[in-house]
Short mmCIF file of C-alpha atoms and ligand atoms in Angstrom, two decimals:
data_model
loop_
_atom_site.label_atom_id
_atom_site.label_comp_id
_atom_site.label_asym_id
_atom_site.label_seq_id
_atom_site.Cartn_x
_atom_site.Cartn_y
_atom_site.Cartn_z
CA MET J 99 -60.04 -11.96 41.19
CA LEU J 100 -58.12 -10.48 44.08
CA ASN J 101 -59.00 -12.30 47.29
CA PHE J 102 -59.08 -10.44 50.61
CA THR J 103 -61.21 -12.98 52.47
CA VAL J 104 -59.95 -14.94 55.46
CA GLY J 105 -59.67 -18.22 53.65
CA PRO J 106 -59.18 -19.79 51.29
CA VAL J 107 -56.68 -17.09 50.39
CA MET J 108 -54.28 -16.39 47.51
CA SER J 109 -51.20 -18.63 47.19
CA CYS J 110 -47.69 -18.00 45.87
CA ALA J 111 -46.44 -19.42 42.55
CA GLU J 112 -44.51 -22.31 44.17
CA VAL J 113 -47.69 -23.53 45.85
CA LEU J 114 -49.77 -23.12 42.69
CA ASP J 115 -47.20 -25.18 40.72
CA ILE J 116 -47.83 -28.14 43.04
CA ALA J 117 -51.59 -27.94 42.48
CA HIS J 118 -50.93 -28.23 38.76
CA GLU J 119 -49.44 -31.75 39.05
CA SER J 120 -51.31 -35.03 39.43
CA THR J 121 -51.48 -36.20 43.04
CA PRO J 122 -48.66 -38.67 43.75
CA TYR J 123 -49.09 -41.99 45.54
CA PHE J 124 -48.39 -41.52 49.23
CA ARG J 125 -47.63 -44.86 50.91
CA THR J 126 -43.97 -44.35 50.10
CA PRO J 127 -40.81 -43.68 52.12
CA GLU J 128 -40.47 -40.34 50.31
CA PHE J 129 -43.88 -39.11 51.41
CA SER J 130 -43.26 -40.39 54.95
CA ALA J 131 -40.02 -38.40 55.09
CA LEU J 132 -41.81 -35.29 53.88
CA MET J 133 -44.51 -35.72 56.53
CA LYS J 134 -41.93 -36.13 59.28
CA GLU J 135 -40.41 -32.83 58.10
CA ASN J 136 -43.86 -31.21 58.10
CA GLU J 137 -44.32 -32.28 61.70
CA ARG J 138 -40.88 -31.04 62.75
CA MET J 139 -41.23 -27.67 60.97
CA PHE J 140 -44.74 -27.05 62.31
CA LEU J 141 -43.67 -27.78 65.90
CA GLU J 142 -40.63 -25.55 65.50
CA LEU J 143 -42.66 -22.61 64.19
CA LEU J 144 -45.01 -22.95 67.16
CA HIS J 145 -42.15 -23.29 69.61
CA ALA J 146 -43.83 -26.41 70.94
CA PRO J 147 -42.31 -27.89 74.12
CA ALA J 148 -39.95 -30.89 73.93
CA GLY J 149 -41.80 -34.15 73.46
CA SER J 150 -44.69 -32.56 71.51
CA ARG J 151 -46.18 -34.21 68.44
CA ALA J 152 -48.23 -32.88 65.54
CA VAL J 153 -50.84 -34.55 63.37
CA PHE J 154 -52.36 -33.61 60.03
CA LEU J 155 -56.05 -34.35 59.62
CA THR J 156 -57.75 -34.29 56.25
CA ALA J 157 -60.50 -32.00 57.44
CA SER J 158 -61.10 -28.28 57.61
CA GLY J 159 -60.27 -26.39 60.80
CA THR J 160 -63.57 -27.41 62.35
CA GLY J 161 -62.45 -31.04 62.08
CA ALA J 162 -59.47 -30.18 64.28
CA MET J 163 -61.76 -28.40 66.76
CA GLU J 164 -64.07 -31.40 66.97
CA SER J 165 -61.19 -33.84 67.17
CA CYS J 166 -59.69 -31.93 70.12
CA VAL J 167 -63.05 -31.80 71.89
CA MET J 168 -63.55 -35.56 71.41
CA ASN J 169 -60.00 -36.74 72.11
CA LEU J 170 -58.73 -34.38 74.80
CA LEU J 171 -61.81 -33.82 76.92
CA HIS J 172 -63.68 -36.27 79.11
CA ALA J 173 -67.19 -36.42 80.56
CA ARG J 174 -65.73 -35.62 83.98
CA ASP J 175 -64.23 -32.34 82.71
CA ARG J 176 -65.75 -28.97 83.44
CA VAL J 177 -65.04 -26.90 80.37
CA ALA J 178 -64.92 -23.12 80.02
CA VAL J 179 -65.61 -21.86 76.49
CA VAL J 180 -64.80 -18.31 75.44
CA ASN J 181 -67.56 -17.24 73.06
CA GLY J 182 -67.17 -13.92 71.28
CA GLY J 183 -68.49 -14.79 67.84
CA SER J 184 -69.22 -17.61 65.44
CA PHE J 185 -66.04 -19.60 66.16
CA GLY J 186 -66.51 -19.43 69.92
CA GLN J 187 -70.10 -20.50 69.35
CA ARG J 188 -68.77 -23.49 67.37
CA PHE J 189 -66.75 -24.68 70.37
CA ALA J 190 -69.85 -24.27 72.56
CA ASP J 191 -71.94 -26.23 70.03
CA LEU J 192 -69.32 -28.99 69.96
CA CYS J 193 -69.33 -29.24 73.75
CA ALA J 194 -73.13 -29.48 73.75
CA LEU J 195 -73.14 -32.07 70.99
CA HIS J 196 -70.58 -34.23 72.76
CA GLY J 197 -72.37 -34.04 76.09
CA LEU J 198 -69.72 -32.08 77.97
CA ASP J 199 -70.38 -29.99 81.05
CA TYR J 200 -69.44 -26.49 79.91
CA THR J 201 -69.74 -22.83 80.87
CA GLU J 202 -69.72 -20.09 78.26
CA VAL J 203 -67.74 -16.92 78.82
CA ARG J 204 -69.54 -14.52 76.55
CA CYS J 205 -67.78 -11.54 74.99
CA ARG J 206 -69.84 -8.88 73.24
CA PHE J 207 -69.08 -8.95 69.50
CA GLY J 208 -65.88 -6.97 68.99
CA SER J 209 -64.98 -6.78 72.69
CA ALA J 210 -61.77 -8.02 74.23
CA LEU J 211 -61.74 -10.63 77.00
CA ARG J 212 -60.97 -9.33 80.48
CA ARG J 213 -59.54 -11.21 83.42
CA GLU J 214 -62.66 -10.47 85.54
CA GLN J 215 -64.72 -12.52 83.09
CA LEU J 216 -62.75 -15.63 84.02
CA GLU J 217 -63.45 -15.21 87.72
CA GLY J 218 -65.54 -18.08 89.05
CA LEU J 219 -64.02 -20.55 86.59
CA GLU J 220 -61.17 -21.57 88.89
CA ASP J 221 -62.83 -24.93 89.56
CA HIS J 222 -63.08 -25.77 85.84
CA THR J 223 -60.65 -28.27 84.33
CA ALA J 224 -60.24 -27.10 80.74
CA LEU J 225 -60.59 -23.96 78.64
CA LEU J 226 -61.37 -23.72 74.94
CA ILE J 227 -60.54 -20.50 73.13
CA ASN J 228 -60.19 -19.19 69.58
CA MET J 229 -57.02 -17.14 69.95
CA HIS J 230 -58.32 -14.85 67.21
CA GLU J 231 -62.13 -14.74 66.90
CA THR J 232 -62.13 -14.37 63.12
CA SER J 233 -65.77 -13.33 62.88
CA SER J 234 -65.23 -10.12 64.87
CA GLY J 235 -61.48 -9.70 64.36
CA VAL J 236 -60.73 -9.73 68.10
CA LEU J 237 -57.37 -11.07 69.19
CA TYR J 238 -57.67 -12.32 72.77
CA ASP J 239 -55.02 -11.60 75.37
CA MET J 240 -53.50 -15.06 75.42
CA ASP J 241 -50.88 -14.25 78.06
CA MET J 242 -53.69 -13.39 80.45
CA VAL J 243 -55.67 -16.51 79.52
CA ALA J 244 -52.59 -18.73 79.80
CA ALA J 245 -51.72 -17.31 83.23
CA PHE J 246 -55.27 -18.00 84.46
CA CYS J 247 -55.11 -21.58 83.19
CA ARG J 248 -51.68 -22.17 84.69
CA GLU J 249 -52.64 -20.74 88.09
CA ASN J 250 -55.81 -22.80 88.29
CA GLY J 251 -54.72 -25.99 86.56
CA LEU J 252 -57.01 -25.75 83.50
CA LEU J 253 -56.06 -27.65 80.36
CA LEU J 254 -55.67 -24.98 77.65
CA ILE J 255 -56.85 -25.83 74.13
CA VAL J 256 -56.18 -23.14 71.53
CA ASP J 257 -57.85 -22.73 68.17
CA ALA J 258 -55.17 -20.75 66.35
CA VAL J 259 -56.67 -21.43 62.93
CA SER J 260 -56.51 -17.76 61.92
CA ALA J 261 -53.75 -16.74 64.34
CA PHE J 262 -50.96 -19.13 63.36
CA LEU J 263 -48.25 -17.11 61.52
CA ALA J 264 -50.32 -13.92 61.78
CA GLU J 265 -49.70 -13.44 65.51
CA GLU J 266 -47.00 -14.17 68.02
CA LEU J 267 -47.68 -17.70 69.20
CA ASP J 268 -45.39 -19.62 71.53
CA MET J 269 -46.98 -22.91 72.54
CA GLU J 270 -44.49 -23.59 75.31
CA ALA J 271 -44.91 -20.13 76.85
CA LEU J 272 -48.70 -20.51 76.74
CA GLY J 273 -48.54 -23.95 78.30
CA ALA J 274 -51.19 -25.07 75.80
CA ALA J 275 -52.05 -28.77 75.58
CA ALA J 276 -53.18 -28.40 71.96
CA VAL J 277 -52.83 -25.75 69.28
CA MET J 278 -54.62 -26.14 65.97
CA THR J 279 -54.60 -24.43 62.62
CA GLY J 280 -55.76 -25.00 59.05
CA SER J 281 -54.19 -25.04 55.61
CA GLN J 282 -56.31 -22.32 54.00
CA LYS J 283 -55.61 -19.43 56.36
CA ALA J 284 -52.16 -17.84 56.81
CA LEU J 285 -50.47 -21.02 55.63
CA ALA J 286 -51.99 -19.93 52.32
CA VAL J 287 -52.37 -23.26 50.57
CA GLN J 288 -55.45 -25.17 49.42
CA PRO J 289 -58.10 -26.08 51.98
CA GLY J 290 -58.32 -29.67 53.18
CA VAL J 291 -55.84 -30.14 56.01
CA SER J 292 -55.98 -29.11 59.64
CA LEU J 293 -52.92 -29.33 61.84
CA ILE J 294 -52.90 -30.08 65.56
CA ALA J 295 -49.86 -29.79 67.83
CA LEU J 296 -50.08 -31.68 71.12
CA SER J 297 -47.88 -31.06 74.13
CA PRO J 298 -46.83 -34.00 76.35
CA GLU J 299 -49.85 -33.16 78.54
CA GLY J 300 -52.13 -33.21 75.49
CA LEU J 301 -50.63 -36.52 74.39
CA ARG J 302 -51.27 -37.99 77.82
CA ARG J 303 -54.91 -36.93 77.59
CA VAL J 304 -55.29 -38.62 74.21
CA GLU J 305 -53.69 -41.76 75.58
CA GLU J 306 -55.91 -41.91 78.67
CA ASN J 307 -59.24 -41.02 77.10
CA PRO J 308 -61.44 -43.65 75.48
CA GLU J 309 -61.50 -43.46 71.68
CA LYS J 310 -64.85 -42.06 70.50
CA CYS J 311 -64.50 -41.88 66.75
CA LEU J 312 -62.52 -43.43 63.96
CA TYR J 313 -61.93 -40.72 61.37
CA LEU J 314 -60.95 -37.96 63.80
CA SER J 315 -59.16 -40.23 66.27
CA LEU J 316 -55.95 -38.63 67.47
CA LYS J 317 -54.72 -42.00 68.74
CA GLN J 318 -54.85 -43.35 65.20
CA ALA J 319 -53.32 -40.20 63.72
CA LEU J 320 -50.46 -40.22 66.25
CA LYS J 321 -49.75 -43.91 65.81
CA ASN J 322 -49.59 -43.65 62.01
CA GLY J 323 -47.64 -40.40 62.26
CA GLU J 324 -44.81 -42.24 63.99
CA ARG J 325 -43.87 -43.58 60.56
CA GLY J 326 -44.83 -40.38 58.70
CA GLN J 327 -48.17 -41.72 57.53
CA THR J 328 -51.87 -41.02 58.05
CA PRO J 329 -54.52 -43.67 58.82
CA PHE J 330 -56.57 -42.80 55.73
CA THR J 331 -55.92 -41.20 52.34
CA PRO J 332 -54.95 -37.63 53.13
CA ALA J 333 -55.24 -34.48 51.02
CA VAL J 334 -51.82 -35.32 49.58
CA THR J 335 -51.49 -32.27 47.34
CA THR J 336 -52.33 -29.92 50.21
CA LEU J 337 -49.71 -31.67 52.38
CA LEU J 338 -47.10 -31.18 49.65
CA GLN J 339 -48.03 -27.51 49.51
CA ILE J 340 -47.74 -27.26 53.29
CA HIS J 341 -44.23 -28.69 53.03
CA THR J 342 -43.27 -26.07 50.47
CA ARG J 343 -44.69 -23.25 52.56
CA LEU J 344 -43.21 -24.39 55.88
CA SER J 345 -39.80 -24.84 54.24
CA ALA J 346 -39.98 -21.38 52.64
CA ILE J 347 -41.03 -19.73 55.91
CA ALA J 348 -38.17 -21.41 57.76
CA ALA J 349 -35.69 -20.38 55.05
CA GLN J 350 -36.92 -16.78 54.90
CA GLY J 351 -36.58 -15.81 58.52
CA GLY J 352 -39.25 -17.83 60.29
CA ALA J 353 -42.64 -16.97 61.70
CA ALA J 354 -41.57 -13.44 62.76
CA ARG J 355 -40.96 -12.37 59.18
CA GLU J 356 -44.39 -13.65 58.06
CA ARG J 357 -46.04 -11.87 60.95
CA GLU J 358 -44.28 -8.60 60.16
CA ARG J 359 -45.40 -8.82 56.55
CA MET J 360 -49.05 -9.27 57.60
CA ALA J 361 -48.82 -6.58 60.27
CA ALA J 362 -47.47 -4.15 57.67
CA LEU J 363 -50.34 -4.96 55.29
CA ALA J 364 -52.90 -4.53 58.07
CA ALA J 365 -51.37 -1.20 59.13
CA ALA J 366 -51.24 0.10 55.55
CA PHE J 367 -54.85 -0.89 54.97
CA ARG J 368 -56.06 0.75 58.18
CA GLU J 369 -54.15 3.92 57.35
CA GLY J 370 -55.50 3.90 53.80
CA ILE J 371 -59.17 3.80 54.82
CA LYS J 372 -59.00 6.46 57.53
CA ASP J 373 -61.02 8.94 55.48
CA LEU J 374 -63.70 6.42 54.46
CA PRO J 375 -67.09 6.09 56.20
CA PHE J 376 -66.36 2.99 58.26
CA SER J 377 -66.02 2.37 61.96
CA THR J 378 -63.85 -0.44 63.26
CA VAL J 379 -65.49 -3.35 65.03
CA SER J 380 -62.68 -4.93 67.01
CA GLU J 381 -61.42 -3.48 70.26
CA ALA J 382 -58.27 -5.60 69.93
CA PRO J 383 -57.56 -5.96 66.20
CA SER J 384 -55.43 -8.79 64.88
CA ASN J 385 -52.95 -8.75 62.02
CA ALA J 386 -55.09 -11.27 60.14
CA VAL J 387 -58.21 -9.23 59.48
CA THR J 388 -59.84 -5.82 59.75
CA SER J 389 -63.55 -5.90 60.61
CA LEU J 390 -65.48 -2.87 59.43
CA HIS J 391 -68.91 -1.45 60.10
CA PRO J 392 -70.04 0.73 57.15
CA LEU J 393 -71.75 3.90 58.38
CA ARG J 394 -74.08 4.53 55.44
CA VAL J 395 -74.73 1.50 53.26
CA PRO J 396 -75.29 -2.20 53.99
CA ALA J 397 -72.11 -4.28 54.23
CA THR J 398 -73.60 -6.84 51.82
CA GLN J 399 -73.82 -4.16 49.13
CA ILE J 400 -70.15 -3.23 49.52
CA VAL J 401 -69.10 -6.88 49.26
CA ARG J 402 -71.27 -7.34 46.16
CA VAL J 403 -70.04 -4.21 44.34
CA LEU J 404 -66.40 -5.03 45.09
CA LYS J 405 -66.91 -8.50 43.62
CA ASP J 406 -69.03 -7.64 40.59
CA GLU J 407 -67.51 -4.32 39.56
CA TYR J 408 -63.92 -4.45 40.77
CA GLY J 409 -63.04 -8.16 40.77
CA ILE J 410 -62.24 -8.15 44.49
CA TRP J 411 -63.50 -10.54 47.15
CA ALA J 412 -64.04 -9.05 50.58
CA CYS J 413 -65.27 -11.29 53.37
CA PRO J 414 -68.94 -10.99 54.28
CA ASN J 415 -70.24 -11.71 57.77
CA GLY J 416 -73.13 -14.07 58.17
CA GLY J 417 -76.39 -14.12 60.06
CA GLU J 418 -77.73 -11.07 61.82
CA LEU J 419 -74.58 -9.06 61.15
CA ALA J 420 -74.57 -9.54 57.38
CA ASP J 421 -75.58 -5.94 56.72
CA GLU J 422 -73.56 -4.51 59.60
CA VAL J 423 -70.08 -5.93 59.21
CA PHE J 424 -67.67 -7.02 56.50
CA ARG J 425 -64.03 -7.97 56.78
CA ILE J 426 -60.80 -7.47 54.88
CA GLY J 427 -58.24 -10.22 55.37
CA HIS J 428 -54.50 -9.59 55.43
CA ILE J 429 -53.45 -13.22 55.18
CA GLY J 430 -52.29 -15.05 52.08
CA TYR J 431 -50.14 -14.02 49.17
CA ILE J 432 -51.08 -10.33 49.02
CA THR J 433 -48.63 -7.92 47.40
CA PRO J 434 -48.48 -4.18 48.15
CA ALA J 435 -49.86 -3.63 44.63
CA ASP J 436 -52.85 -5.87 45.44
CA LEU J 437 -53.51 -3.85 48.56
CA GLN J 438 -53.29 -0.62 46.56
CA ALA J 439 -55.85 -2.00 44.08
CA LEU J 440 -58.24 -2.62 46.99
CA LEU J 441 -57.73 0.86 48.43
CA ASP J 442 -58.23 2.41 44.97
CA ALA J 443 -61.46 0.45 44.53
CA LEU J 444 -62.82 1.56 47.91
CA HIS J 445 -61.97 5.21 47.23
CA ASP J 446 -63.55 4.97 43.80
CA MET J 447 -66.71 3.56 45.39
CA ASP J 448 -66.68 6.45 47.83
CA ARG J 449 -66.47 8.97 44.98
CA ARG J 450 -69.38 7.21 43.29
CA GLY J 451 -71.47 7.53 46.45
CA LEU J 452 -71.45 3.76 47.01
CA LEU J 453 -69.98 3.74 50.50
C1 PLP G 752 -61.43 -20.55 59.71
C2 PLP G 752 -61.51 -20.84 61.15
C3 PLP G 752 -61.83 -22.11 61.63
C4 PLP G 752 -62.10 -23.29 60.75
O1 PLP G 752 -63.04 -23.11 59.78
P1 PLP G 752 -63.17 -24.22 58.65
O2 PLP G 752 -64.16 -23.60 57.72
O3 PLP G 752 -63.69 -25.43 59.30
O4 PLP G 752 -61.82 -24.40 58.08
C5 PLP G 752 -61.84 -22.32 62.98
N1 PLP G 752 -61.55 -21.35 63.83
C6 PLP G 752 -61.23 -20.12 63.43
C7 PLP G 752 -60.89 -19.09 64.45
C8 PLP G 752 -61.19 -19.82 62.07
O5 PLP G 752 -60.85 -18.59 61.65
#
């Protein structure tokens, strides 16, 4: 199967080789050294400010989102949550669940965020945002958001789960207290690990706040991370794969090269479907995904035919939009030949009257 979803995605041969081995024991100096390198490489790729730390939670990206909400925010905070789709909704749900005082900034599905929408939030103390709202494919204007937070003293917490490596992301320039991502998106390894980078300001928050949970405690993760360890048994194999990927990215020209590769795939895909009966959903498309609205047939049917008749996974949307929208991911180990196979399949479906 060719996989054009937004995660888990296809992995390169070096990563697959690691999955083939038995999981090694991890309370060893060797594994600790590898984890220290993971932390250093991740912070470097993010251009995290001096004094930042990173932790690796054995949880999907949502675990990192919840951990940040629990460890960085406090009942006295007034939180602004940008909600433009299912991942923004998840931050709102987390704030509600954890009893935080929050205000939603709603963006119509597919619409960009505008500065005017933040007006009135100057008295808030923190802002939660999914840099790329993966459900709609909208990439938010982070420079604008960061400037608003800086001018008004809001703590900025960034879910970059689907933006890390796919988009330009400079943690220091953004002034973000926390930036999170996950293993199964553009890092293109197995699911199971979420990564959180914390700036000195983020670290201070963790230190000051009361601990509310054990498994997702950032205090525990940071303390154990000082010696390259995790408090509990981690997804060791996924962490080894992350090490391989981060090392390869650093050796092959850094985050910019990865981003250019994905941008080229996204551009080639968008060019290749120009004559097909789709409209685009996102007003501010990312490099990670193209969201499409089929003009004639239900999106669910396209996803099903691609899977059953062409051996290709596209990414369905859930809920009310299931028949309206489907997505093609550009993250993961996708070759130009893979992309051509997808374009050929879509054009063949068009000829058969299936689009
Ligand atoms: C994938 C994703 C997540 C995390 O989803 P999990 O299924 O928990 O890994 C969070 N935020 C965004 C923007 C995502 O794309």
